[in-house]
PDB file of C-alpha atoms in Angstrom:
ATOM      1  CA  UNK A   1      18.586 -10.976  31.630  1.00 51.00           C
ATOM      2  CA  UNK A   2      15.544 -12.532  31.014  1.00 54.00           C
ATOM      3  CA  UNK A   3      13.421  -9.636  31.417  1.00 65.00           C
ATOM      4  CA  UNK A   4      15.765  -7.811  28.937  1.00 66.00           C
ATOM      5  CA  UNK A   5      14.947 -10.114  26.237  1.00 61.00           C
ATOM      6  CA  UNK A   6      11.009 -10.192  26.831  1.00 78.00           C
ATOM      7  CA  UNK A   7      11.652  -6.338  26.264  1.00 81.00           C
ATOM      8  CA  UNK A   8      13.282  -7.062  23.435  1.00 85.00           C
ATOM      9  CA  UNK A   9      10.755  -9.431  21.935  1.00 89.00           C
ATOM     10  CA  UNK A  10       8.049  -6.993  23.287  1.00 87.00           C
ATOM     11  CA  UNK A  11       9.409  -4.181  20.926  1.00 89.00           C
ATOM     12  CA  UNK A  12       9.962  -6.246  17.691  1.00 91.00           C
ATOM     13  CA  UNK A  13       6.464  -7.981  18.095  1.00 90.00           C
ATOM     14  CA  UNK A  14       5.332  -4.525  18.586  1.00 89.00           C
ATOM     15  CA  UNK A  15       6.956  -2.372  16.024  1.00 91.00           C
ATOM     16  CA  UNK A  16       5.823  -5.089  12.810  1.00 93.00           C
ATOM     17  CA  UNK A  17       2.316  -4.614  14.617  1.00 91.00           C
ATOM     18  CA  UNK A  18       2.624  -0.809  13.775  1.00 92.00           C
ATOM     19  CA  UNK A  19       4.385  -1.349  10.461  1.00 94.00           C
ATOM     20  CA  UNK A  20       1.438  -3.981   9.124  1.00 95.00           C
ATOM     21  CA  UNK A  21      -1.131  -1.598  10.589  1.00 93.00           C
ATOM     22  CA  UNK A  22       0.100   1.341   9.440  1.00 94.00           C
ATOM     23  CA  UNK A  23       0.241  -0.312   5.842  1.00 95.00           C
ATOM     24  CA  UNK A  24      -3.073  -1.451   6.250  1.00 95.00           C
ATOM     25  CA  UNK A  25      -4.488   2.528   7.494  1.00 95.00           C
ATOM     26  CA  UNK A  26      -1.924   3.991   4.150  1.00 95.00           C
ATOM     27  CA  UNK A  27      -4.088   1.649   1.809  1.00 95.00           C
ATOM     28  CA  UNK A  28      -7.408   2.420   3.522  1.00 96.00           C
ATOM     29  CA  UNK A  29      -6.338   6.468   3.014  1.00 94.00           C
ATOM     30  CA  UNK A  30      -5.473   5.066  -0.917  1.00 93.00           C
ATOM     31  CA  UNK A  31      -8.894   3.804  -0.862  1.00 93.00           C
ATOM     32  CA  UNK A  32     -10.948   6.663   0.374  1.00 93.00           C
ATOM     33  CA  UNK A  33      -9.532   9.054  -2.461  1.00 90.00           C
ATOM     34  CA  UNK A  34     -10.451   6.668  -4.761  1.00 89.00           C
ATOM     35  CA  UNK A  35     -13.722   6.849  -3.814  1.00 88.00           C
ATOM     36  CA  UNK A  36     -13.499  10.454  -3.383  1.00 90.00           C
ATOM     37  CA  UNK A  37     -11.702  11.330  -6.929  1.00 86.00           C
ATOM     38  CA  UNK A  38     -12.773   8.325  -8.858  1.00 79.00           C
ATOM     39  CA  UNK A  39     -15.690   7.398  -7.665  1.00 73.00           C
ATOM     40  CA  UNK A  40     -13.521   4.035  -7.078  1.00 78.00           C
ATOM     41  CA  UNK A  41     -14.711   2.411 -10.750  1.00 84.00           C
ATOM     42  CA  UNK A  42     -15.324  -1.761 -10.424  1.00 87.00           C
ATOM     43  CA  UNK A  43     -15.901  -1.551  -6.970  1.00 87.00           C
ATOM     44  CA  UNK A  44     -19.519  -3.530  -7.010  1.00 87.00           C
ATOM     45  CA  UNK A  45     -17.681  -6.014  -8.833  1.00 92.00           C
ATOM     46  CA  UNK A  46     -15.087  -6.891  -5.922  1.00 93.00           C
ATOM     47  CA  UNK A  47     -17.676  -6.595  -3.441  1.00 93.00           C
ATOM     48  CA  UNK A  48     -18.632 -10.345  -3.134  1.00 95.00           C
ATOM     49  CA  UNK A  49     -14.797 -10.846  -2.554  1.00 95.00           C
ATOM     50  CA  UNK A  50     -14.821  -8.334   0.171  1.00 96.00           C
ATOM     51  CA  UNK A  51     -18.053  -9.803   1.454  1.00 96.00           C
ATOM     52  CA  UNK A  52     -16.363 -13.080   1.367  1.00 97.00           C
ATOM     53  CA  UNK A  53     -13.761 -12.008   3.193  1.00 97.00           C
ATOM     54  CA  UNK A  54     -15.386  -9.858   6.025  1.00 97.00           C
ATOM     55  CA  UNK A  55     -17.625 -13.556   6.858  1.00 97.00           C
ATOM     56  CA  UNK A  56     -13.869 -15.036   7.325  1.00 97.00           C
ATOM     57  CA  UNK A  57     -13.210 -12.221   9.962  1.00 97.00           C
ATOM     58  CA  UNK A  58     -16.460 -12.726  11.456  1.00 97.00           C
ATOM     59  CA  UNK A  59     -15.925 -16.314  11.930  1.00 97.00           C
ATOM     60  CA  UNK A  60     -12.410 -16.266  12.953  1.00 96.00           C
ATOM     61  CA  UNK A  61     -13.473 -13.655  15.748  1.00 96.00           C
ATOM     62  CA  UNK A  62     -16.289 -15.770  16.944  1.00 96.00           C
ATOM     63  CA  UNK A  63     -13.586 -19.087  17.054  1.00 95.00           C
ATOM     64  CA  UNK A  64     -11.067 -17.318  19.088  1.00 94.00           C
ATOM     65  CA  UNK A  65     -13.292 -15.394  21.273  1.00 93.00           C
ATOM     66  CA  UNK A  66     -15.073 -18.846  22.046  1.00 93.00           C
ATOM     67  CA  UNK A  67     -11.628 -19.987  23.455  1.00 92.00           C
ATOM     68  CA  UNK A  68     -11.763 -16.778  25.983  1.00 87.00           C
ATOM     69  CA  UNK A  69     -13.752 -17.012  29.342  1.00 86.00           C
ATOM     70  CA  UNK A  70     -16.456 -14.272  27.338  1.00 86.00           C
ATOM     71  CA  UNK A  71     -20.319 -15.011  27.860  1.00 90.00           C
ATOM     72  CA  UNK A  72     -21.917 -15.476  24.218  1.00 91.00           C
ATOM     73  CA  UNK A  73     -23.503 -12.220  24.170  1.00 91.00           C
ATOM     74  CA  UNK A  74     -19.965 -10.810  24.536  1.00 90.00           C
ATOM     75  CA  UNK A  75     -18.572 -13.244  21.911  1.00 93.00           C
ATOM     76  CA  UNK A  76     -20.962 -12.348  19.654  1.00 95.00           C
ATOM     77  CA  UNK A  77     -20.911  -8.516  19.901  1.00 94.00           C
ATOM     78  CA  UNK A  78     -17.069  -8.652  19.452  1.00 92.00           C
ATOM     79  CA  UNK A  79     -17.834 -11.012  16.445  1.00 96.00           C
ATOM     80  CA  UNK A  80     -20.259  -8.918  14.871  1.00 96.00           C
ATOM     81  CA  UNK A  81     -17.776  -5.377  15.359  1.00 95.00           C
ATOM     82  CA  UNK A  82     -15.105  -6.961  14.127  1.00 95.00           C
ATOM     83  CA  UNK A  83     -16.615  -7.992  11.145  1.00 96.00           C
ATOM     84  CA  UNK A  84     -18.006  -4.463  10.209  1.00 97.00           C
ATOM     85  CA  UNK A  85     -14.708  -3.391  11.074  1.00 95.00           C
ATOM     86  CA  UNK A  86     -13.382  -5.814   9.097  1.00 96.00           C
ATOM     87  CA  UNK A  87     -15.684  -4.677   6.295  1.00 97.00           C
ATOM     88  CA  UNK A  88     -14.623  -1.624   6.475  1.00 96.00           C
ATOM     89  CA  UNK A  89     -10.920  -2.069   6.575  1.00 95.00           C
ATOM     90  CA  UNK A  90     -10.933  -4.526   3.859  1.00 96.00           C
ATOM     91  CA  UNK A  91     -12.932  -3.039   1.493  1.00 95.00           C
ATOM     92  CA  UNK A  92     -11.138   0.727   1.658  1.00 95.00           C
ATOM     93  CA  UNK A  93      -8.085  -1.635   1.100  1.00 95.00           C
ATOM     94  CA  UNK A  94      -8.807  -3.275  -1.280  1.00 95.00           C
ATOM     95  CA  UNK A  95     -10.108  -0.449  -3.471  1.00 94.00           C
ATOM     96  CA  UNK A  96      -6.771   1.316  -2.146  1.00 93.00           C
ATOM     97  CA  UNK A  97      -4.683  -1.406  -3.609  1.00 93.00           C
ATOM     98  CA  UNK A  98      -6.548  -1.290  -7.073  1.00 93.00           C
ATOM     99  CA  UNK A  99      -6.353   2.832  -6.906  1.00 91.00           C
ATOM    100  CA  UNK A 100      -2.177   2.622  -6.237  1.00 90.00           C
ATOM    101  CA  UNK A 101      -2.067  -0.195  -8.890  1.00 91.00           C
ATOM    102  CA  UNK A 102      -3.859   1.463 -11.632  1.00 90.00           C
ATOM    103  CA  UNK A 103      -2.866   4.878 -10.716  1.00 86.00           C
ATOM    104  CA  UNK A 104       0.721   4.516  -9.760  1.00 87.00           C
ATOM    105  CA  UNK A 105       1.806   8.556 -10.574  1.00 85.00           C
ATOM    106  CA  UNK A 106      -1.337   9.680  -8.527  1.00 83.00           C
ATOM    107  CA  UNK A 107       0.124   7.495  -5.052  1.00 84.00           C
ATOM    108  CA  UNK A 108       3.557   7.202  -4.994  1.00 81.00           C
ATOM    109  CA  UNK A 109       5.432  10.379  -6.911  1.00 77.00           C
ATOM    110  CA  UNK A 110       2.820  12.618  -4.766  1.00 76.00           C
ATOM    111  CA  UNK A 111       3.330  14.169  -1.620  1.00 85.00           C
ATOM    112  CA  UNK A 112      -0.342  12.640  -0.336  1.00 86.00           C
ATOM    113  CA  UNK A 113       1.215   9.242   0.298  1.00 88.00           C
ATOM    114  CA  UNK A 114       3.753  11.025   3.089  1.00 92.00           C
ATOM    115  CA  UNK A 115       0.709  12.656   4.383  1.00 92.00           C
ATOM    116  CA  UNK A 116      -1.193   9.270   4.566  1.00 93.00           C
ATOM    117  CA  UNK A 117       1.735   7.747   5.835  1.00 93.00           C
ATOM    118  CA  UNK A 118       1.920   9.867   8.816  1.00 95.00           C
ATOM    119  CA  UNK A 119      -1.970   9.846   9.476  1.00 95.00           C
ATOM    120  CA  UNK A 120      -1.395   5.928   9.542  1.00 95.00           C
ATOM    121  CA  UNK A 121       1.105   6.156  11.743  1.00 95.00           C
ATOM    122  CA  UNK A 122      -0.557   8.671  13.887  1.00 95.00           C
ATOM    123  CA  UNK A 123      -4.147   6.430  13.627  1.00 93.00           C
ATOM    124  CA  UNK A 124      -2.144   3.051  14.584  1.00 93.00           C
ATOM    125  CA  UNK A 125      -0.202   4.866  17.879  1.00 92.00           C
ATOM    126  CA  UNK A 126      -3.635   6.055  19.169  1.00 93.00           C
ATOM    127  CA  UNK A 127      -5.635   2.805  18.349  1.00 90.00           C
ATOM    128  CA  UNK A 128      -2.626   0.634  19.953  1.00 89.00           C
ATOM    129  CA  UNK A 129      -2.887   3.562  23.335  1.00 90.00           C
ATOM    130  CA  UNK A 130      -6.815   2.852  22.739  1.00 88.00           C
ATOM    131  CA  UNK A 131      -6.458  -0.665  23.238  1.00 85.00           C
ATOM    132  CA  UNK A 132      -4.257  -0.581  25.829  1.00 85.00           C
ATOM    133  CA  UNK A 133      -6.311   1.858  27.974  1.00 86.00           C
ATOM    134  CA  UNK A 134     -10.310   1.221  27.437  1.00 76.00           C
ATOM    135  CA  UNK A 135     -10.841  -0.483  30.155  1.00 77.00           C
ATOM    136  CA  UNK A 136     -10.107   2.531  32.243  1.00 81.00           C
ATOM    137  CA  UNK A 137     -12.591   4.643  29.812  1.00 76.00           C
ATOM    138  CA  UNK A 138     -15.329   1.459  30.482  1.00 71.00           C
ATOM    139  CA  UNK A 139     -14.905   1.691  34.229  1.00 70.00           C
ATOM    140  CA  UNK A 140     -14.945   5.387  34.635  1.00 69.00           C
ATOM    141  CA  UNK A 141     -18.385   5.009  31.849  1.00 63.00           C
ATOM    142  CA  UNK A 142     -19.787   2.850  34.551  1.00 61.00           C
ATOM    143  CA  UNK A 143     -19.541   5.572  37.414  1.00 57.00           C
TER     144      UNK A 143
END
């Protein structure tokens, strides 16, 4: 029984994990066309926020990685990954949420959100596989 209900919690802990991610992949989709089309307009002026907000990843990655039995080279190559990732993620986000606010005909009446849907779904599947299965890509690397 009580393996049944770690399965259980398993999947639900898992399936929000793909729901927020796969949110988070649609908006960074949202945010590439609007750099693409628009040329994402006001951009430079959220970029402190995103800044601001990429040193919060940073930090937080450094904190919890400290907690881990990781050397400090480690920690702070993690750290420093997940805050361009972060970057990244964030910032094509961000301008993804301004594009779908300002443009609301353009995202959600067009067949391109579907699309992006799927590709987020598709991106989150292989990055949760990915994360699940590269330490058997580092060990083979190592050979």
């Amino acid at each position: 029984m009580a393996s049944r209900l770690e399965g259980r919690e398993y999947l639900v802990r898992t399936t929000i994990l793909v729901c927020i991610f796969t949110v988070v992949l649609t908006t960074n989709f949202i945010g590439i066309m609007s750099f693409i089309t628009e040329g994402a307009p006001g951009a430079t002026g959220r970029l402190p926020l995103y800044v601001l907000l990429t040193s919060v990843v940073f930090v937080a990655a450094i904190i919890i990685l400290e907690m881990s039995q990781y050397d400090g080279r480690s920690v702070l190559t993690a750290s420093v990954t997940a805050g361009v990732l972060g970057f990244i993620f964030i910032s094509l986000g961000g301008e993804g949420l301004v594009y779908a606010w300002r443009n609301p005909d353009d995202v959600i009446t067009s067949q391109l959100l579907v699309y992006f849907i799927a590709a987020a779904v598709i991106g989150t599947g292989l990055g949760y596989w990915g994360l699940r299965h590269w330490r058997e890509f580092a060990r083979q690397a190592r050979y």
